[in-house]
PDB file of C-alpha atoms and ligand atoms in Angstrom:
ATOM      1  CA  UNK R  11      -1.237   1.796 -42.734  1.00 97.00           C
ATOM      2  CA  UNK R  12      -0.657   3.649 -46.038  1.00 98.00           C
ATOM      3  CA  UNK R  13       3.550   3.772 -47.452  1.00 98.00           C
ATOM      4  CA  UNK R  14       5.120   5.791 -49.553  1.00 98.00           C
ATOM      5  CA  UNK R  15       9.283   6.357 -51.147  1.00 98.00           C
ATOM      6  CA  UNK R  16      11.583   8.682 -50.514  1.00 98.00           C
ATOM      7  CA  UNK R  17      14.421   9.664 -52.433  1.00 98.00           C
ATOM      8  CA  UNK R  18      17.349  11.233 -51.339  1.00 98.00           C
ATOM      9  CA  UNK R  19      20.118  12.868 -53.130  1.00 98.00           C
ATOM     10  CA  UNK R  20      22.631  13.615 -50.643  1.00 98.00           C
ATOM     11  CA  UNK R  21      24.004  11.960 -47.181  1.00 98.00           C
ATOM     12  CA  UNK R  22      22.676  14.157 -44.912  1.00 98.00           C
ATOM     13  CA  UNK R  23      19.636  16.038 -45.766  1.00 98.00           C
ATOM     14  CA  UNK R  24      15.916  17.549 -44.549  1.00 98.00           C
ATOM     15  CA  UNK R  25      12.884  16.410 -46.745  1.00 98.00           C
ATOM     16  CA  UNK R  26       9.798  18.196 -46.778  1.00 98.00           C
ATOM     17  CA  UNK R  27       7.044  15.541 -46.957  1.00 98.00           C
ATOM     18  CA  UNK R  28       4.317  17.233 -44.965  1.00 98.00           C
ATOM     19  CA  UNK R  29       2.180  16.934 -48.376  1.00 98.00           C
ATOM     20  CA  UNK R  30       2.581  13.592 -48.544  1.00 98.00           C
ATOM     21  CA  UNK R  31       1.190  13.269 -45.334  1.00 98.00           C
ATOM     22  CA  UNK R  32      -1.668  15.330 -45.584  1.00 98.00           C
ATOM     23  CA  UNK R  33      -2.518  13.323 -48.193  1.00 98.00           C
ATOM     24  CA  UNK R  34      -2.603  10.581 -46.682  1.00 98.00           C
ATOM     25  CA  UNK R  35      -4.707  11.986 -43.760  1.00 98.00           C
ATOM     26  CA  UNK R  36      -7.656  12.914 -46.198  1.00 98.00           C
ATOM     27  CA  UNK R  37      -7.965   9.432 -48.226  1.00 98.00           C
ATOM     28  CA  UNK R  38      -7.819   7.623 -44.719  1.00 98.00           C
ATOM     29  CA  UNK R  39     -11.441   9.980 -44.144  1.00 98.00           C
ATOM     30  CA  UNK R  40     -10.332  10.500 -40.282  1.00 98.00           C
ATOM     31  CA  UNK R  41     -11.489  13.693 -38.712  1.00 98.00           C
ATOM     32  CA  UNK R  42      -9.914  13.001 -35.060  1.00 98.00           C
ATOM     33  CA  UNK R  43      -7.819  11.278 -34.012  1.00 98.00           C
ATOM     34  CA  UNK R  44      -4.257  10.770 -34.229  1.00 98.00           C
ATOM     35  CA  UNK R  45      -0.995  10.198 -36.767  1.00 98.00           C
ATOM     36  CA  UNK R  46       1.668   7.953 -37.209  1.00 98.00           C
ATOM     37  CA  UNK R  47       4.554   9.491 -38.907  1.00 98.00           C
ATOM     38  CA  UNK R  48       7.305   6.200 -39.337  1.00 98.00           C
ATOM     39  CA  UNK R  49      10.934   5.803 -40.963  1.00 98.00           C
ATOM     40  CA  UNK R  50      11.919   1.577 -40.875  1.00 98.00           C
ATOM     41  CA  UNK R  51      15.393   3.011 -41.343  1.00 98.00           C
ATOM     42  CA  UNK R  52      18.464   3.227 -38.630  1.00 98.00           C
ATOM     43  CA  UNK R  53      20.424   5.776 -40.372  1.00 98.00           C
ATOM     44  CA  UNK R  54      17.365   8.238 -41.082  1.00 98.00           C
ATOM     45  CA  UNK R  55      15.041   9.415 -38.951  1.00 98.00           C
ATOM     46  CA  UNK R  56      11.211  11.729 -38.611  1.00 98.00           C
ATOM     47  CA  UNK R  57      11.194  15.055 -37.376  1.00 98.00           C
ATOM     48  CA  UNK R  58       8.732  18.211 -37.109  1.00 98.00           C
ATOM     49  CA  UNK R  59      10.099  21.687 -37.471  1.00 98.00           C
ATOM     50  CA  UNK R  60      10.375  25.102 -38.969  1.00 97.00           C
ATOM     51  CA  UNK R  61       9.524  24.695 -43.428  1.00 95.00           C
ATOM     52  CA  UNK R  62       9.837  28.421 -43.957  1.00 94.00           C
ATOM     53  CA  UNK R  63      13.189  28.887 -43.500  1.00 95.00           C
ATOM     54  CA  UNK R  64      15.813  26.680 -45.446  1.00 94.00           C
ATOM     55  CA  UNK R  65      18.490  27.669 -43.356  1.00 97.00           C
ATOM     56  CA  UNK R  66      16.992  26.062 -40.275  1.00 97.00           C
ATOM     57  CA  UNK R  67      17.819  23.003 -41.447  1.00 97.00           C
ATOM     58  CA  UNK R  68      21.382  23.062 -42.450  1.00 97.00           C
ATOM     59  CA  UNK R  69      22.005  24.962 -39.412  1.00 98.00           C
ATOM     60  CA  UNK R  70      20.393  21.425 -38.056  1.00 98.00           C
ATOM     61  CA  UNK R  71      21.755  19.185 -40.342  1.00 98.00           C
ATOM     62  CA  UNK R  72      25.248  21.214 -39.566  1.00 98.00           C
ATOM     63  CA  UNK R  73      25.386  21.315 -35.622  1.00 98.00           C
ATOM     64  CA  UNK R  74      23.836  17.769 -35.898  1.00 98.00           C
ATOM     65  CA  UNK R  75      27.252  16.862 -37.658  1.00 98.00           C
ATOM     66  CA  UNK R  76      29.639  19.103 -34.822  1.00 98.00           C
ATOM     67  CA  UNK R  77      28.100  17.693 -31.923  1.00 98.00           C
ATOM     68  CA  UNK R  78      28.153  13.853 -33.448  1.00 98.00           C
ATOM     69  CA  UNK R  79      31.799  13.777 -35.718  1.00 96.00           C
ATOM     70  CA  UNK R  80      33.650  10.559 -37.654  1.00 95.00           C
ATOM     71  CA  UNK R  81      35.440   9.212 -35.193  1.00 95.00           C
ATOM     72  CA  UNK R  82      38.363   7.496 -34.777  1.00 94.00           C
ATOM     73  CA  UNK R  83      36.873   5.188 -32.198  1.00 95.00           C
ATOM     74  CA  UNK R  84      33.673   3.796 -33.499  1.00 97.00           C
ATOM     75  CA  UNK R  85      34.070  -0.263 -33.765  1.00 97.00           C
ATOM     76  CA  UNK R  86      31.135  -0.131 -36.044  1.00 97.00           C
ATOM     77  CA  UNK R  87      32.127  -2.268 -39.475  1.00 95.00           C
ATOM     78  CA  UNK R  88      29.807  -0.594 -41.939  1.00 95.00           C
ATOM     79  CA  UNK R  89      31.924   3.118 -41.333  1.00 95.00           C
ATOM     80  CA  UNK R  90      28.826   5.140 -40.922  1.00 98.00           C
ATOM     81  CA  UNK R  91      27.795   5.196 -36.856  1.00 98.00           C
ATOM     82  CA  UNK R  92      27.564   9.004 -36.797  1.00 98.00           C
ATOM     83  CA  UNK R  93      24.451   8.181 -39.286  1.00 98.00           C
ATOM     84  CA  UNK R  94      23.295   5.654 -35.737  1.00 98.00           C
ATOM     85  CA  UNK R  95      23.503   7.637 -33.243  1.00 98.00           C
ATOM     86  CA  UNK R  96      21.866  10.720 -35.795  1.00 98.00           C
ATOM     87  CA  UNK R  97      18.733   8.298 -36.203  1.00 98.00           C
ATOM     88  CA  UNK R  98      18.824   7.498 -32.522  1.00 98.00           C
ATOM     89  CA  UNK R  99      18.946  10.888 -31.389  1.00 98.00           C
ATOM     90  CA  UNK R 100      16.360  12.543 -33.378  1.00 98.00           C
ATOM     91  CA  UNK R 101      14.157   8.909 -33.462  1.00 98.00           C
ATOM     92  CA  UNK R 102      12.001   6.487 -35.284  1.00 98.00           C
ATOM     93  CA  UNK R 103       8.629   8.647 -35.222  1.00 98.00           C
ATOM     94  CA  UNK R 104       6.867  10.963 -34.603  1.00 98.00           C
ATOM     95  CA  UNK R 105       2.521  11.079 -33.713  1.00 98.00           C
ATOM     96  CA  UNK R 106       0.883  13.834 -34.859  1.00 98.00           C
ATOM     97  CA  UNK R 107      -2.793  15.054 -34.249  1.00 98.00           C
ATOM     98  CA  UNK R 108      -5.857  15.420 -36.499  1.00 98.00           C
ATOM     99  CA  UNK R 109      -8.471  17.001 -35.994  1.00 98.00           C
ATOM    100  CA  UNK R 110     -10.691  18.265 -38.854  1.00 98.00           C
ATOM    101  CA  UNK R 111      -9.650  16.244 -41.157  1.00 97.00           C
ATOM    102  CA  UNK R 112      -6.301  17.888 -41.005  1.00 97.00           C
ATOM    103  CA  UNK R 113      -2.718  17.363 -39.096  1.00 98.00           C
ATOM    104  CA  UNK R 114      -2.292  19.592 -36.096  1.00 98.00           C
ATOM    105  CA  UNK R 115       0.627  21.877 -37.037  1.00 98.00           C
ATOM    106  CA  UNK R 116       1.819  25.209 -36.004  1.00 97.00           C
ATOM    107  CA  UNK R 117       2.062  27.878 -38.519  1.00 96.00           C
ATOM    108  CA  UNK R 118       5.484  26.712 -39.390  1.00 97.00           C
ATOM    109  CA  UNK R 119       6.023  23.426 -38.858  1.00 98.00           C
ATOM    110  CA  UNK R 120       6.548  21.218 -42.031  1.00 98.00           C
ATOM    111  CA  UNK R 121       6.732  17.253 -41.101  1.00 98.00           C
ATOM    112  CA  UNK R 122      10.557  16.179 -41.733  1.00 98.00           C
ATOM    113  CA  UNK R 123      12.160  13.110 -43.412  1.00 98.00           C
ATOM    114  CA  UNK R 124      15.772  13.364 -41.724  1.00 98.00           C
ATOM    115  CA  UNK R 125      18.900  11.396 -44.604  1.00 98.00           C
ATOM    116  CA  UNK R 126      21.873  10.427 -42.332  1.00 98.00           C
ATOM    117  CA  UNK R 127      23.508   7.998 -44.580  1.00 98.00           C
ATOM    118  CA  UNK R 128      22.499   9.052 -48.079  1.00 98.00           C
ATOM    119  CA  UNK R 129      21.279   9.083 -50.860  1.00 98.00           C
ATOM    120  CA  UNK R 130      18.919   6.257 -50.872  1.00 98.00           C
ATOM    121  CA  UNK R 131      15.630   5.376 -51.848  1.00 98.00           C
ATOM    122  CA  UNK R 132      13.667   5.215 -48.138  1.00 98.00           C
ATOM    123  CA  UNK R 133      10.304   4.428 -47.024  1.00 98.00           C
ATOM    124  CA  UNK R 134       7.936   6.018 -45.066  1.00 99.00           C
ATOM    125  CA  UNK R 135       4.667   4.114 -42.702  1.00 99.00           C
ATOM    126  CA  UNK R 136       2.319   6.420 -42.160  1.00 98.00           C
ATOM    127  CA  UNK R 137      -0.679   5.052 -39.639  1.00 98.00           C
ATOM    128  CA  UNK R 138      -3.562   6.816 -38.936  1.00 98.00           C
ATOM    129  CA  UNK R 139      -5.339   6.256 -35.875  1.00 98.00           C
ATOM    130  CA  UNK R 140      -9.194   7.749 -35.950  1.00 98.00           C
ATOM    131  CA  UNK R 141     -10.509   8.212 -32.032  1.00 93.00           C
TER     132      UNK R 141
HETATM  133 ZN1   ZN B 207      25.834   1.118 -39.978  1.00 53.84          ZN
END
């Protein structure tokens, strides 16, 4: 398993990590298989979506904030329950097929690290499996 660090600079932010993941796949030498991109944090997540128009990222984060507002009913003492809920909704792991030694991503798709309680230094694990 390979690991890299993602420094984030805002409380909520989507960071394109496609290049880092692609480099790990290339270094693995695996031609056919799966790459599992995994985030070991409870207030962050991994997703795949459009990396062409940056307004997709801002629309997503703004709308997610409306779907999961900070609530006075939250009991979690750390005060970041909205971040935990966003992490649960987005998911900690994304499996991506590998074909011809490359990630199978659509023309407009990128792999994103989702920060929901930054800024922090985060880790991303990538497990490449042959098969
Ligand atoms: Zn918490």
